[in-house]
PDB file of C-alpha atoms in Angstrom:
ATOM      1  CA  THR A   1       0.082   0.105   0.049  1.00 47.00           C
ATOM      2  CA  GLU A   2       3.035   2.524   0.520  1.00 54.00           C
ATOM      3  CA  PHE A   3       3.634   2.045  -3.461  1.00 51.00           C
ATOM      4  CA  LEU A   4      -0.065   3.818  -3.931  1.00 51.00           C
ATOM      5  CA  LYS A   5       0.776   6.581  -1.944  1.00 51.00           C
ATOM      6  CA  LEU A   6       3.124   7.960  -4.025  1.00 49.00           C
ATOM      7  CA  ASP A   7       3.290  11.518  -4.822  1.00 50.00           C
ATOM      8  CA  SER A   8       1.624  12.184  -7.913  1.00 46.00           C
ATOM      9  CA  THR A   9       3.942  15.183  -8.681  1.00 49.00           C
ATOM     10  CA  ALA A  10       7.012  12.900  -7.688  1.00 52.00           C
ATOM     11  CA  HIS A  11       9.094  12.159 -10.923  1.00 52.00           C
ATOM     12  CA  PHE A  12       9.847   8.546 -10.727  1.00 52.00           C
ATOM     13  CA  PHE A  13      12.242   7.411 -13.470  1.00 51.00           C
ATOM     14  CA  PRO A  14      13.054   3.775 -12.903  1.00 56.00           C
ATOM     15  CA  LEU A  15      16.190   3.790 -15.547  1.00 58.00           C
ATOM     16  CA  LYS A  16      19.600   5.166 -14.362  1.00 62.00           C
ATOM     17  CA  THR A  17      20.657   6.671 -18.165  1.00 61.00           C
ATOM     18  CA  PRO A  18      24.165   7.756 -18.511  1.00 64.00           C
ATOM     19  CA  LYS A  19      25.756  11.000 -17.992  1.00 70.00           C
ATOM     20  CA  CYS A  20      26.173  13.029 -21.053  1.00 68.00           C
ATOM     21  CA  HIS A  21      29.015  15.121 -21.383  1.00 66.00           C
ATOM     22  CA  VAL A  22      29.107  18.263 -23.236  1.00 67.00           C
ATOM     23  CA  SER A  23      32.750  18.968 -23.887  1.00 62.00           C
ATOM     24  CA  PHE A  24      34.734  21.878 -25.027  1.00 53.00           C
ATOM     25  CA  HIS A  25      34.907  20.727 -28.301  1.00 53.00           C
ATOM     26  CA  TRP A  26      31.199  20.206 -29.662  1.00 50.00           C
ATOM     27  CA  ASP A  27      32.968  18.079 -32.952  1.00 48.00           C
ATOM     28  CA  HIS A  28      34.424  15.570 -30.803  1.00 42.00           C
ATOM     29  CA  ASN A  29      31.114  14.812 -28.630  1.00 47.00           C
ATOM     30  CA  THR A  30      29.691  11.561 -29.499  1.00 45.00           C
ATOM     31  CA  SER A  31      27.746  11.193 -26.716  1.00 49.00           C
ATOM     32  CA  ILE A  32      24.748  13.874 -27.191  1.00 54.00           C
ATOM     33  CA  SER A  33      23.610  11.684 -30.261  1.00 56.00           C
ATOM     34  CA  PHE A  34      23.236   8.958 -27.811  1.00 48.00           C
ATOM     35  CA  MET A  35      21.808  11.550 -25.080  1.00 48.00           C
ATOM     36  CA  GLU A  36      18.971  12.423 -27.688  1.00 50.00           C
ATOM     37  CA  GLU A  37      17.964   8.857 -28.082  1.00 41.00           C
ATOM     38  CA  LEU A  38      17.958   7.824 -24.486  1.00 50.00           C
ATOM     39  CA  GLU A  39      17.475  10.725 -23.491  1.00 57.00           C
ATOM     40  CA  SER A  40      19.806  10.756 -20.594  1.00 64.00           C
ATOM     41  CA  ARG A  41      18.477  13.035 -17.603  1.00 78.00           C
ATOM     42  CA  HIS A  42      22.339  14.083 -16.441  1.00 83.00           C
ATOM     43  CA  VAL A  43      24.417  16.614 -18.266  1.00 84.00           C
ATOM     44  CA  CYS A  44      27.695  17.526 -17.624  1.00 83.00           C
ATOM     45  CA  CYS A  45      29.431  20.847 -18.934  1.00 81.00           C
ATOM     46  CA  ASN A  46      32.090  21.152 -16.731  1.00 73.00           C
ATOM     47  CA  ASP A  47      35.023  21.747 -19.109  1.00 72.00           C
ATOM     48  CA  ASN A  48      32.682  24.055 -21.272  1.00 74.00           C
ATOM     49  CA  GLU A  49      32.704  27.870 -21.132  1.00 74.00           C
ATOM     50  CA  GLY A  50      29.452  27.976 -23.629  1.00 82.00           C
ATOM     51  CA  HIS A  51      26.100  29.098 -22.913  1.00 88.00           C
ATOM     52  CA  TRP A  52      22.983  27.119 -21.993  1.00 89.00           C
ATOM     53  CA  ASP A  53      20.705  28.871 -24.952  1.00 90.00           C
ATOM     54  CA  ASP A  54      23.980  27.812 -27.278  1.00 86.00           C
ATOM     55  CA  TRP A  55      23.975  24.257 -26.151  1.00 82.00           C
ATOM     56  CA  VAL A  56      20.044  23.971 -26.553  1.00 84.00           C
ATOM     57  CA  SER A  57      20.142  25.443 -29.745  1.00 83.00           C
ATOM     58  CA  ARG A  58      22.146  23.188 -31.174  1.00 79.00           C
ATOM     59  CA  TYR A  59      20.651  19.677 -29.186  1.00 77.00           C
ATOM     60  CA  PRO A  60      17.082  20.455 -28.081  1.00 79.00           C
ATOM     61  CA  SER A  61      17.259  17.364 -26.046  1.00 78.00           C
ATOM     62  CA  LEU A  62      19.248  19.041 -23.576  1.00 82.00           C
ATOM     63  CA  VAL A  63      15.759  20.544 -21.954  1.00 84.00           C
ATOM     64  CA  ASN A  64      14.972  16.922 -21.037  1.00 83.00           C
ATOM     65  CA  ALA A  65      17.938  16.937 -18.230  1.00 87.00           C
ATOM     66  CA  THR A  66      16.807  17.070 -14.605  1.00 90.00           C
ATOM     67  CA  ARG A  67      20.274  17.143 -13.696  1.00 91.00           C
ATOM     68  CA  LEU A  68      22.942  19.584 -14.253  1.00 92.00           C
ATOM     69  CA  ASP A  69      26.636  20.139 -13.784  1.00 92.00           C
ATOM     70  CA  CYS A  70      28.063  23.479 -15.061  1.00 91.00           C
ATOM     71  CA  PHE A  71      29.468  26.603 -14.257  1.00 90.00           C
ATOM     72  CA  VAL A  72      27.686  29.247 -13.027  1.00 88.00           C
ATOM     73  CA  GLU A  73      28.361  31.604 -16.227  1.00 86.00           C
ATOM     74  CA  ASN A  74      26.700  28.754 -18.231  1.00 89.00           C
ATOM     75  CA  ILE A  75      23.300  29.140 -16.822  1.00 91.00           C
ATOM     76  CA  SER A  76      23.519  33.310 -16.851  1.00 86.00           C
ATOM     77  CA  ASN A  77      20.247  34.819 -17.385  1.00 90.00           C
ATOM     78  CA  VAL A  78      18.375  31.419 -18.062  1.00 93.00           C
ATOM     79  CA  GLY A  79      18.378  29.907 -14.495  1.00 90.00           C
ATOM     80  CA  GLY A  80      14.878  30.909 -13.970  1.00 88.00           C
ATOM     81  CA  GLN A  81      13.525  29.034 -16.997  1.00 91.00           C
ATOM     82  CA  LEU A  82      15.474  26.142 -16.178  1.00 93.00           C
ATOM     83  CA  THR A  83      12.172  24.711 -14.625  1.00 92.00           C
ATOM     84  CA  GLN A  84      12.907  20.874 -15.436  1.00 92.00           C
ATOM     85  CA  LEU A  85      16.408  20.771 -13.727  1.00 94.00           C
ATOM     86  CA  GLU A  86      15.852  19.033 -10.277  1.00 94.00           C
ATOM     87  CA  ARG A  87      19.738  18.883  -9.020  1.00 95.00           C
ATOM     88  CA  LEU A  88      22.371  21.403 -10.105  1.00 96.00           C
ATOM     89  CA  SER A  89      25.961  21.332  -9.393  1.00 95.00           C
ATOM     90  CA  LEU A  90      27.446  24.814 -10.275  1.00 93.00           C
ATOM     91  CA  ILE A  91      31.020  26.386 -10.081  1.00 89.00           C
ATOM     92  CA  GLN A  92      32.005  29.575 -10.108  1.00 84.00           C
ATOM     93  CA  LEU A  93      34.483  29.895 -12.713  1.00 70.00           C
ATOM     94  CA  ARG A  94      35.767  33.693 -12.552  1.00 64.00           C
ATOM     95  CA  GLY A  95      36.454  35.476  -9.288  1.00 62.00           C
ATOM     96  CA  GLU A  96      34.989  38.918 -10.605  1.00 63.00           C
ATOM     97  CA  ARG A  97      32.134  40.409  -8.427  1.00 65.00           C
ATOM     98  CA  ALA A  98      28.891  39.703 -10.575  1.00 64.00           C
ATOM     99  CA  ARG A  99      26.552  42.835 -11.940  1.00 70.00           C
ATOM    100  CA  LYS A 100      23.536  41.420 -11.097  1.00 80.00           C
ATOM    101  CA  ALA A 101      22.097  37.937  -8.785  1.00 86.00           C
ATOM    102  CA  VAL A 102      22.188  34.876 -10.456  1.00 88.00           C
ATOM    103  CA  VAL A 103      18.817  33.274 -10.318  1.00 91.00           C
ATOM    104  CA  LEU A 104      18.865  29.420  -9.957  1.00 94.00           C
ATOM    105  CA  PRO A 105      16.543  27.229 -11.365  1.00 95.00           C
ATOM    106  CA  PRO A 106      13.159  27.426  -9.334  1.00 94.00           C
ATOM    107  CA  ASN A 107      12.357  23.364  -8.893  1.00 95.00           C
ATOM    108  CA  VAL A 108      16.128  22.594  -7.887  1.00 95.00           C
ATOM    109  CA  HIS A 109      15.802  20.597  -4.535  1.00 95.00           C
ATOM    110  CA  THR A 110      19.755  19.319  -4.378  1.00 95.00           C
ATOM    111  CA  LEU A 111      22.488  22.074  -4.884  1.00 96.00           C
ATOM    112  CA  LYS A 112      26.226  21.487  -5.045  1.00 95.00           C
ATOM    113  CA  LEU A 113      27.567  25.211  -5.028  1.00 93.00           C
ATOM    114  CA  SER A 114      31.603  26.040  -5.143  1.00 89.00           C
ATOM    115  CA  CYS A 115      31.744  30.108  -5.254  1.00 85.00           C
ATOM    116  CA  TYR A 116      34.002  32.926  -4.267  1.00 82.00           C
ATOM    117  CA  VAL A 117      33.739  34.579  -1.159  1.00 82.00           C
ATOM    118  CA  ASP A 118      35.588  37.462   0.168  1.00 78.00           C
ATOM    119  CA  THR A 119      36.414  37.695   3.820  1.00 78.00           C
ATOM    120  CA  TYR A 120      35.197  41.534   3.843  1.00 78.00           C
ATOM    121  CA  GLN A 121      32.630  41.996   1.030  1.00 78.00           C
ATOM    122  CA  GLY A 122      30.752  38.636   1.578  1.00 81.00           C
ATOM    123  CA  TRP A 123      29.589  36.544  -1.938  1.00 84.00           C
ATOM    124  CA  LEU A 124      31.084  37.584  -5.253  1.00 81.00           C
ATOM    125  CA  HIS A 125      28.030  36.581  -6.626  1.00 82.00           C
ATOM    126  CA  LYS A 126      24.632  37.160  -5.189  1.00 86.00           C
ATOM    127  CA  PHE A 127      22.396  34.111  -6.138  1.00 89.00           C
ATOM    128  CA  VAL A 128      18.248  33.775  -6.000  1.00 91.00           C
ATOM    129  CA  PHE A 129      17.992  30.306  -4.656  1.00 93.00           C
ATOM    130  CA  PRO A 130      15.312  28.447  -5.174  1.00 92.00           C
ATOM    131  CA  THR A 131      12.705  28.217  -2.221  1.00 89.00           C
ATOM    132  CA  HIS A 132      12.119  24.727  -2.056  1.00 90.00           C
ATOM    133  CA  LEU A 133      15.899  23.889  -1.730  1.00 94.00           C
ATOM    134  CA  ARG A 134      16.325  21.017   0.576  1.00 94.00           C
ATOM    135  CA  LYS A 135      20.133  20.149   0.440  1.00 96.00           C
ATOM    136  CA  LEU A 136      22.920  22.691  -0.229  1.00 95.00           C
ATOM    137  CA  ASP A 137      26.474  21.417  -0.373  1.00 94.00           C
ATOM    138  CA  LEU A 138      28.544  24.731  -0.158  1.00 90.00           C
ATOM    139  CA  SER A 139      32.233  24.905  -1.009  1.00 87.00           C
ATOM    140  CA  PRO A 140      33.662  28.547  -0.850  1.00 82.00           C
ATOM    141  CA  ASP A 141      37.291  27.033  -1.081  1.00 62.00           C
ATOM    142  CA  ARG A 142      38.242  29.851  -2.988  1.00 57.00           C
ATOM    143  CA  CYS A 143      37.969  32.348  -0.251  1.00 60.00           C
ATOM    144  CA  ILE A 144      39.779  35.454   0.061  1.00 58.00           C
ATOM    145  CA  PRO A 145      41.849  35.784   2.122  1.00 57.00           C
ATOM    146  CA  ASN A 146      42.674  32.629   3.391  1.00 64.00           C
ATOM    147  CA  ARG A 147      40.184  32.802   6.518  1.00 74.00           C
ATOM    148  CA  LEU A 148      36.677  33.482   6.285  1.00 77.00           C
ATOM    149  CA  PRO A 149      34.160  34.617   9.374  1.00 81.00           C
ATOM    150  CA  ILE A 150      31.111  32.055   9.489  1.00 82.00           C
ATOM    151  CA  ASP A 151      28.802  34.864   9.363  1.00 85.00           C
ATOM    152  CA  VAL A 152      29.914  36.173   6.348  1.00 84.00           C
ATOM    153  CA  LEU A 153      29.253  32.773   4.614  1.00 84.00           C
ATOM    154  CA  LEU A 154      26.018  32.041   6.036  1.00 86.00           C
ATOM    155  CA  THR A 155      24.385  35.468   6.167  1.00 86.00           C
ATOM    156  CA  PRO A 156      22.858  35.265   2.422  1.00 84.00           C
ATOM    157  CA  LEU A 157      21.478  32.111   3.291  1.00 86.00           C
ATOM    158  CA  THR A 158      19.247  32.924   6.382  1.00 83.00           C
ATOM    159  CA  THR A 159      16.519  34.634   4.648  1.00 76.00           C
ATOM    160  CA  CYS A 160      15.977  32.388   1.849  1.00 79.00           C
ATOM    161  CA  LEU A 161      16.097  28.743   2.742  1.00 84.00           C
ATOM    162  CA  THR A 162      13.149  27.982   4.580  1.00 87.00           C
ATOM    163  CA  HIS A 163      12.755  24.388   3.507  1.00 90.00           C
ATOM    164  CA  LEU A 164      16.644  23.517   3.626  1.00 91.00           C
ATOM    165  CA  GLN A 165      17.205  19.967   5.558  1.00 93.00           C
ATOM    166  CA  ILE A 166      20.600  19.156   5.094  1.00 93.00           C
ATOM    167  CA  LEU A 167      23.783  22.313   4.953  1.00 92.00           C
ATOM    168  CA  LYS A 168      27.194  20.953   4.308  1.00 92.00           C
ATOM    169  CA  VAL A 169      29.862  23.242   4.377  1.00 87.00           C
ATOM    170  CA  LYS A 170      33.326  21.815   3.192  1.00 83.00           C
ATOM    171  CA  HIS A 171      36.737  23.372   2.786  1.00 70.00           C
ATOM    172  CA  VAL A 172      36.680  26.476   4.880  1.00 68.00           C
ATOM    173  CA  PRO A 173      39.455  28.141   6.633  1.00 60.00           C
ATOM    174  CA  TRP A 174      37.437  29.388   9.488  1.00 60.00           C
ATOM    175  CA  VAL A 175      38.689  32.808  11.367  1.00 51.00           C
ATOM    176  CA  ASN A 176      39.206  31.577  14.993  1.00 49.00           C
TER     177      ASN A 176
END
């Protein structure tokens, strides 16, 4: 009877499909056509400095992905439109301060974020977190300078993550 109580809005996908790697060199990427056939749900773009819009225009099946590993810059200005994503792994590629906040996809429940944090100025990128984020793995391991007060790291999270259940913070040299 427990099986019958499955939430109708839950995404149930019993097959574990392979990762699709969107490499820096498009012409050498044979997994894209394979992904189009199997509709892989996990797309890795960690060595590609392109943009989501360019990838989708070339390979429309990427819109079926529910998990994405990429750079923050790859989804700039389109995060709010990526409603299909449930899991997201982001790496901040550059250390310059962002001009405007990066809107993260609204339905992401699991986020792994590696970003720059300045001891005096705080987060170099401002993020608009999804309201129903349940798990956050935070790696501010690019701290400037080498020690970080805990309030500088956590203050941006206190007002926006009301559904957060798990917070993991890795690789932080704390100020004593």
